[in-house]
mmCIF file of C-alpha atoms in Angstrom:
data_model
loop_
_atom_site.group_PDB
_atom_site.id
_atom_site.type_symbol
_atom_site.label_atom_id
_atom_site.label_comp_id
_atom_site.label_asym_id
_atom_site.label_seq_id
_atom_site.Cartn_x
_atom_site.Cartn_y
_atom_site.Cartn_z
ATOM 1 C CA UNK A 1 -29.602 -26.656 -35.363
ATOM 2 C CA UNK A 2 -27.348 -29.581 -34.207
ATOM 3 C CA UNK A 3 -26.645 -32.610 -36.972
ATOM 4 C CA UNK A 4 -25.290 -35.490 -36.233
ATOM 5 C CA UNK A 5 -23.647 -37.576 -39.404
ATOM 6 C CA UNK A 6 -23.511 -40.909 -38.410
ATOM 7 C CA UNK A 7 -21.265 -42.871 -41.109
ATOM 8 C CA UNK A 8 -21.478 -46.945 -40.233
ATOM 9 C CA UNK A 9 -18.494 -47.744 -41.321
ATOM 10 C CA UNK A 10 -14.996 -48.115 -39.785
ATOM 11 C CA UNK A 11 -13.287 -48.167 -43.077
ATOM 12 C CA UNK A 12 -10.574 -44.675 -43.082
ATOM 13 C CA UNK A 13 -12.002 -44.403 -47.327
ATOM 14 C CA UNK A 14 -15.344 -45.282 -46.365
ATOM 15 C CA UNK A 15 -17.952 -44.441 -49.082
ATOM 16 C CA UNK A 16 -20.650 -43.778 -46.653
ATOM 17 C CA UNK A 17 -18.914 -41.335 -44.291
ATOM 18 C CA UNK A 18 -18.317 -39.221 -47.874
ATOM 19 C CA UNK A 19 -22.285 -39.408 -48.434
ATOM 20 C CA UNK A 20 -23.470 -39.131 -44.943
ATOM 21 C CA UNK A 21 -20.616 -35.740 -44.710
ATOM 22 C CA UNK A 22 -21.648 -34.034 -48.051
ATOM 23 C CA UNK A 23 -25.735 -34.905 -46.948
ATOM 24 C CA UNK A 24 -24.715 -32.441 -43.609
ATOM 25 C CA UNK A 25 -23.192 -30.083 -45.320
ATOM 26 C CA UNK A 26 -26.070 -29.422 -47.220
ATOM 27 C CA UNK A 27 -28.032 -27.663 -44.265
ATOM 28 C CA UNK A 28 -27.061 -24.189 -43.530
ATOM 29 C CA UNK A 29 -26.831 -22.846 -40.030
ATOM 30 C CA UNK A 30 -25.718 -25.891 -38.551
ATOM 31 C CA UNK A 31 -22.933 -27.266 -36.216
ATOM 32 C CA UNK A 32 -22.333 -30.629 -37.964
ATOM 33 C CA UNK A 33 -20.557 -33.766 -36.382
ATOM 34 C CA UNK A 34 -19.405 -35.765 -38.066
ATOM 35 C CA UNK A 35 -19.502 -39.595 -35.892
ATOM 36 C CA UNK A 36 -15.901 -41.835 -36.948
ATOM 37 C CA UNK A 37 -17.301 -45.704 -35.914
ATOM 38 C CA UNK A 38 -13.450 -45.981 -35.035
ATOM 39 C CA UNK A 39 -13.972 -43.618 -31.660
ATOM 40 C CA UNK A 40 -16.695 -46.135 -30.669
ATOM 41 C CA UNK A 41 -14.408 -49.643 -30.826
ATOM 42 C CA UNK A 42 -15.996 -51.732 -28.170
ATOM 43 C CA UNK A 43 -15.241 -55.558 -27.656
ATOM 44 C CA UNK A 44 -17.498 -57.673 -29.553
ATOM 45 C CA UNK A 45 -21.007 -57.370 -27.445
ATOM 46 C CA UNK A 46 -21.330 -60.524 -25.156
ATOM 47 C CA UNK A 47 -23.946 -61.095 -22.254
ATOM 48 C CA UNK A 48 -21.698 -61.877 -19.896
ATOM 49 C CA UNK A 49 -19.200 -59.712 -20.030
ATOM 50 C CA UNK A 50 -22.129 -56.635 -20.192
ATOM 51 C CA UNK A 51 -23.133 -58.246 -16.284
ATOM 52 C CA UNK A 52 -19.894 -57.890 -15.574
ATOM 53 C CA UNK A 53 -18.044 -55.133 -17.074
ATOM 54 C CA UNK A 54 -21.442 -53.210 -18.029
ATOM 55 C CA UNK A 55 -21.851 -50.550 -20.967
ATOM 56 C CA UNK A 56 -18.799 -49.480 -22.457
ATOM 57 C CA UNK A 57 -17.696 -45.458 -21.734
ATOM 58 C CA UNK A 58 -17.557 -45.373 -25.284
ATOM 59 C CA UNK A 59 -21.361 -46.230 -26.250
ATOM 60 C CA UNK A 60 -22.001 -44.079 -23.433
ATOM 61 C CA UNK A 61 -20.867 -41.002 -25.450
ATOM 62 C CA UNK A 62 -22.526 -41.966 -28.488
ATOM 63 C CA UNK A 63 -25.743 -41.583 -27.069
ATOM 64 C CA UNK A 64 -25.060 -38.241 -25.454
ATOM 65 C CA UNK A 65 -23.849 -36.848 -28.954
ATOM 66 C CA UNK A 66 -27.234 -39.036 -30.157
ATOM 67 C CA UNK A 67 -29.430 -37.187 -27.625
ATOM 68 C CA UNK A 68 -26.995 -33.215 -27.975
ATOM 69 C CA UNK A 69 -28.435 -33.403 -31.698
ATOM 70 C CA UNK A 70 -31.411 -32.160 -33.032
ATOM 71 C CA UNK A 71 -31.713 -34.291 -36.430
ATOM 72 C CA UNK A 72 -29.341 -37.546 -37.262
ATOM 73 C CA UNK A 73 -28.211 -38.034 -40.819
ATOM 74 C CA UNK A 74 -27.234 -41.965 -41.331
ATOM 75 C CA UNK A 75 -25.348 -43.324 -43.770
ATOM 76 C CA UNK A 76 -25.067 -46.978 -43.195
ATOM 77 C CA UNK A 77 -22.245 -49.304 -45.115
ATOM 78 C CA UNK A 78 -23.730 -52.452 -45.740
ATOM 79 C CA UNK A 79 -21.384 -55.802 -45.340
ATOM 80 C CA UNK A 80 -22.793 -58.878 -47.202
ATOM 81 C CA UNK A 81 -26.914 -57.222 -47.402
ATOM 82 C CA UNK A 82 -26.491 -56.008 -43.410
ATOM 83 C CA UNK A 83 -24.597 -53.721 -41.033
ATOM 84 C CA UNK A 84 -21.119 -53.561 -41.118
ATOM 85 C CA UNK A 85 -20.080 -55.511 -38.482
ATOM 86 C CA UNK A 86 -18.521 -52.211 -36.730
ATOM 87 C CA UNK A 87 -22.136 -50.496 -36.580
ATOM 88 C CA UNK A 88 -23.331 -53.197 -35.338
ATOM 89 C CA UNK A 89 -22.022 -53.945 -31.993
ATOM 90 C CA UNK A 90 -21.800 -49.784 -31.750
ATOM 91 C CA UNK A 91 -26.035 -50.194 -31.744
ATOM 92 C CA UNK A 92 -25.844 -53.508 -30.092
ATOM 93 C CA UNK A 93 -23.938 -51.239 -27.330
ATOM 94 C CA UNK A 94 -25.789 -48.526 -27.392
ATOM 95 C CA UNK A 95 -29.513 -50.792 -27.416
ATOM 96 C CA UNK A 96 -28.255 -52.213 -23.909
ATOM 97 C CA UNK A 97 -27.815 -48.155 -22.324
ATOM 98 C CA UNK A 98 -30.520 -48.522 -19.536
ATOM 99 C CA UNK A 99 -34.072 -46.129 -19.545
ATOM 100 C CA UNK A 100 -33.327 -44.646 -23.175
ATOM 101 C CA UNK A 101 -33.115 -45.649 -27.216
ATOM 102 C CA UNK A 102 -30.584 -45.667 -29.056
ATOM 103 C CA UNK A 103 -31.684 -43.283 -31.032
ATOM 104 C CA UNK A 104 -34.088 -40.921 -28.987
ATOM 105 C CA UNK A 105 -36.914 -40.531 -31.031
ATOM 106 C CA UNK A 106 -34.786 -36.931 -33.074
ATOM 107 C CA UNK A 107 -35.400 -37.082 -36.961
ATOM 108 C CA UNK A 108 -33.185 -38.799 -39.241
ATOM 109 C CA UNK A 109 -32.485 -39.384 -43.260
ATOM 110 C CA UNK A 110 -32.014 -42.891 -43.291
ATOM 111 C CA UNK A 111 -28.934 -43.263 -46.648
ATOM 112 C CA UNK A 112 -26.758 -45.805 -47.967
ATOM 113 C CA UNK A 113 -24.584 -46.571 -51.002
ATOM 114 C CA UNK A 114 -22.578 -49.087 -52.490
ATOM 115 C CA UNK A 115 -20.625 -49.439 -55.433
ATOM 116 C CA UNK A 116 -23.421 -51.659 -57.340
ATOM 117 C CA UNK A 117 -26.956 -50.942 -58.442
ATOM 118 C CA UNK A 118 -28.830 -52.257 -55.258
ATOM 119 C CA UNK A 119 -26.970 -49.163 -53.497
ATOM 120 C CA UNK A 120 -26.991 -50.335 -50.497
ATOM 121 C CA UNK A 121 -30.674 -50.837 -50.727
ATOM 122 C CA UNK A 122 -30.261 -54.401 -47.812
ATOM 123 C CA UNK A 123 -28.775 -52.490 -45.576
ATOM 124 C CA UNK A 124 -31.370 -49.877 -46.089
ATOM 125 C CA UNK A 125 -34.318 -52.109 -45.832
ATOM 126 C CA UNK A 126 -32.934 -53.666 -42.594
ATOM 127 C CA UNK A 127 -32.521 -50.637 -40.856
ATOM 128 C CA UNK A 128 -35.916 -49.312 -41.369
ATOM 129 C CA UNK A 129 -37.742 -52.095 -40.058
ATOM 130 C CA UNK A 130 -35.335 -52.122 -36.610
ATOM 131 C CA UNK A 131 -34.562 -48.716 -35.913
ATOM 132 C CA UNK A 132 -37.939 -47.635 -35.060
ATOM 133 C CA UNK A 133 -37.571 -50.367 -32.211
ATOM 134 C CA UNK A 134 -34.876 -48.800 -31.052
ATOM 135 C CA UNK A 135 -36.312 -45.158 -30.693
ATOM 136 C CA UNK A 136 -35.765 -44.140 -34.613
ATOM 137 C CA UNK A 137 -38.373 -41.764 -35.642
ATOM 138 C CA UNK A 138 -37.047 -41.760 -39.679
ATOM 139 C CA UNK A 139 -38.636 -38.842 -41.240
ATOM 140 C CA UNK A 140 -37.376 -39.590 -44.838
ATOM 141 C CA UNK A 141 -34.595 -42.596 -46.232
ATOM 142 C CA UNK A 142 -32.213 -42.227 -49.524
ATOM 143 C CA UNK A 143 -29.718 -44.705 -51.514
ATOM 144 C CA UNK A 144 -27.389 -43.941 -53.909
ATOM 145 C CA UNK A 145 -26.167 -46.642 -56.561
ATOM 146 C CA UNK A 146 -23.037 -46.760 -58.311
ATOM 147 C CA UNK A 147 -20.897 -44.637 -55.876
ATOM 148 C CA UNK A 148 -17.869 -44.501 -57.743
ATOM 149 C CA UNK A 149 -19.858 -43.010 -60.762
ATOM 150 C CA UNK A 150 -22.454 -40.801 -58.844
ATOM 151 C CA UNK A 151 -20.008 -39.140 -56.531
ATOM 152 C CA UNK A 152 -17.169 -36.745 -57.706
ATOM 153 C CA UNK A 153 -14.951 -37.195 -54.857
ATOM 154 C CA UNK A 154 -12.785 -34.628 -55.265
ATOM 155 C CA UNK A 155 -15.832 -31.969 -55.480
ATOM 156 C CA UNK A 156 -17.352 -33.932 -52.838
ATOM 157 C CA UNK A 157 -20.344 -33.805 -54.236
ATOM 158 C CA UNK A 158 -22.770 -36.105 -56.060
ATOM 159 C CA UNK A 159 -22.450 -36.065 -59.710
ATOM 160 C CA UNK A 160 -25.797 -37.940 -60.798
ATOM 161 C CA UNK A 161 -28.406 -34.403 -61.203
ATOM 162 C CA UNK A 162 -31.211 -36.290 -60.099
ATOM 163 C CA UNK A 163 -29.822 -38.529 -57.880
ATOM 164 C CA UNK A 164 -28.305 -34.662 -56.152
ATOM 165 C CA UNK A 165 -31.728 -33.289 -56.443
ATOM 166 C CA UNK A 166 -33.066 -36.240 -54.658
ATOM 167 C CA UNK A 167 -30.550 -35.636 -51.680
ATOM 168 C CA UNK A 168 -31.424 -31.983 -51.440
ATOM 169 C CA UNK A 169 -35.013 -32.807 -51.481
ATOM 170 C CA UNK A 170 -34.825 -34.965 -48.936
ATOM 171 C CA UNK A 171 -32.821 -33.111 -46.905
ATOM 172 C CA UNK A 172 -34.762 -29.989 -47.223
ATOM 173 C CA UNK A 173 -37.850 -31.726 -46.274
ATOM 174 C CA UNK A 174 -35.333 -33.658 -42.716
ATOM 175 C CA UNK A 175 -34.837 -29.341 -41.455
ATOM 176 C CA UNK A 176 -38.082 -28.119 -41.952
ATOM 177 C CA UNK A 177 -39.021 -30.705 -39.609
ATOM 178 C CA UNK A 178 -36.671 -29.226 -36.932
ATOM 179 C CA UNK A 179 -37.611 -26.296 -37.281
ATOM 180 C CA UNK A 180 -41.234 -26.596 -37.511
ATOM 181 C CA UNK A 181 -39.948 -28.991 -33.273
ATOM 182 C CA UNK A 182 -37.740 -25.883 -32.959
ATOM 183 C CA UNK A 183 -41.448 -24.204 -32.956
#
């Protein structure tokens, strides 16, 4: 089983990257690739730029990774209640690739975390509405509030037993979806 784990942040210390990496580690016998938004940095999307230069290769590269995956784990950072600029730009460019949907109907566990009590709920709600319009097959969602209190960075694990159990159940659910699809 191939897992593509996407952290919707370009921060070198991204808490969403920690969360999505941890979630990916919970799936046994999986080939996991963690996507770093910094590897997909492109000019800010502009229609005229697309007309003049086409879709950048970085967007096509991400699309290839999505297409090769069996399961998507996506954890989005929240900036002012919605996507980070880095993620939004990659999403915009990838959506411009002809004859394909961004997420290509791959089973997806959609997640968010933040230092505050809402745990990235604003970006999660925005993505839940938007992603299905772009081929997002969202199987479940997960949010981890108060990241710094609920995640042990040294052990790389959710330290809040209830939230850890919740994530494990949701990861098992998406892994089971893929096993069913393989049959």
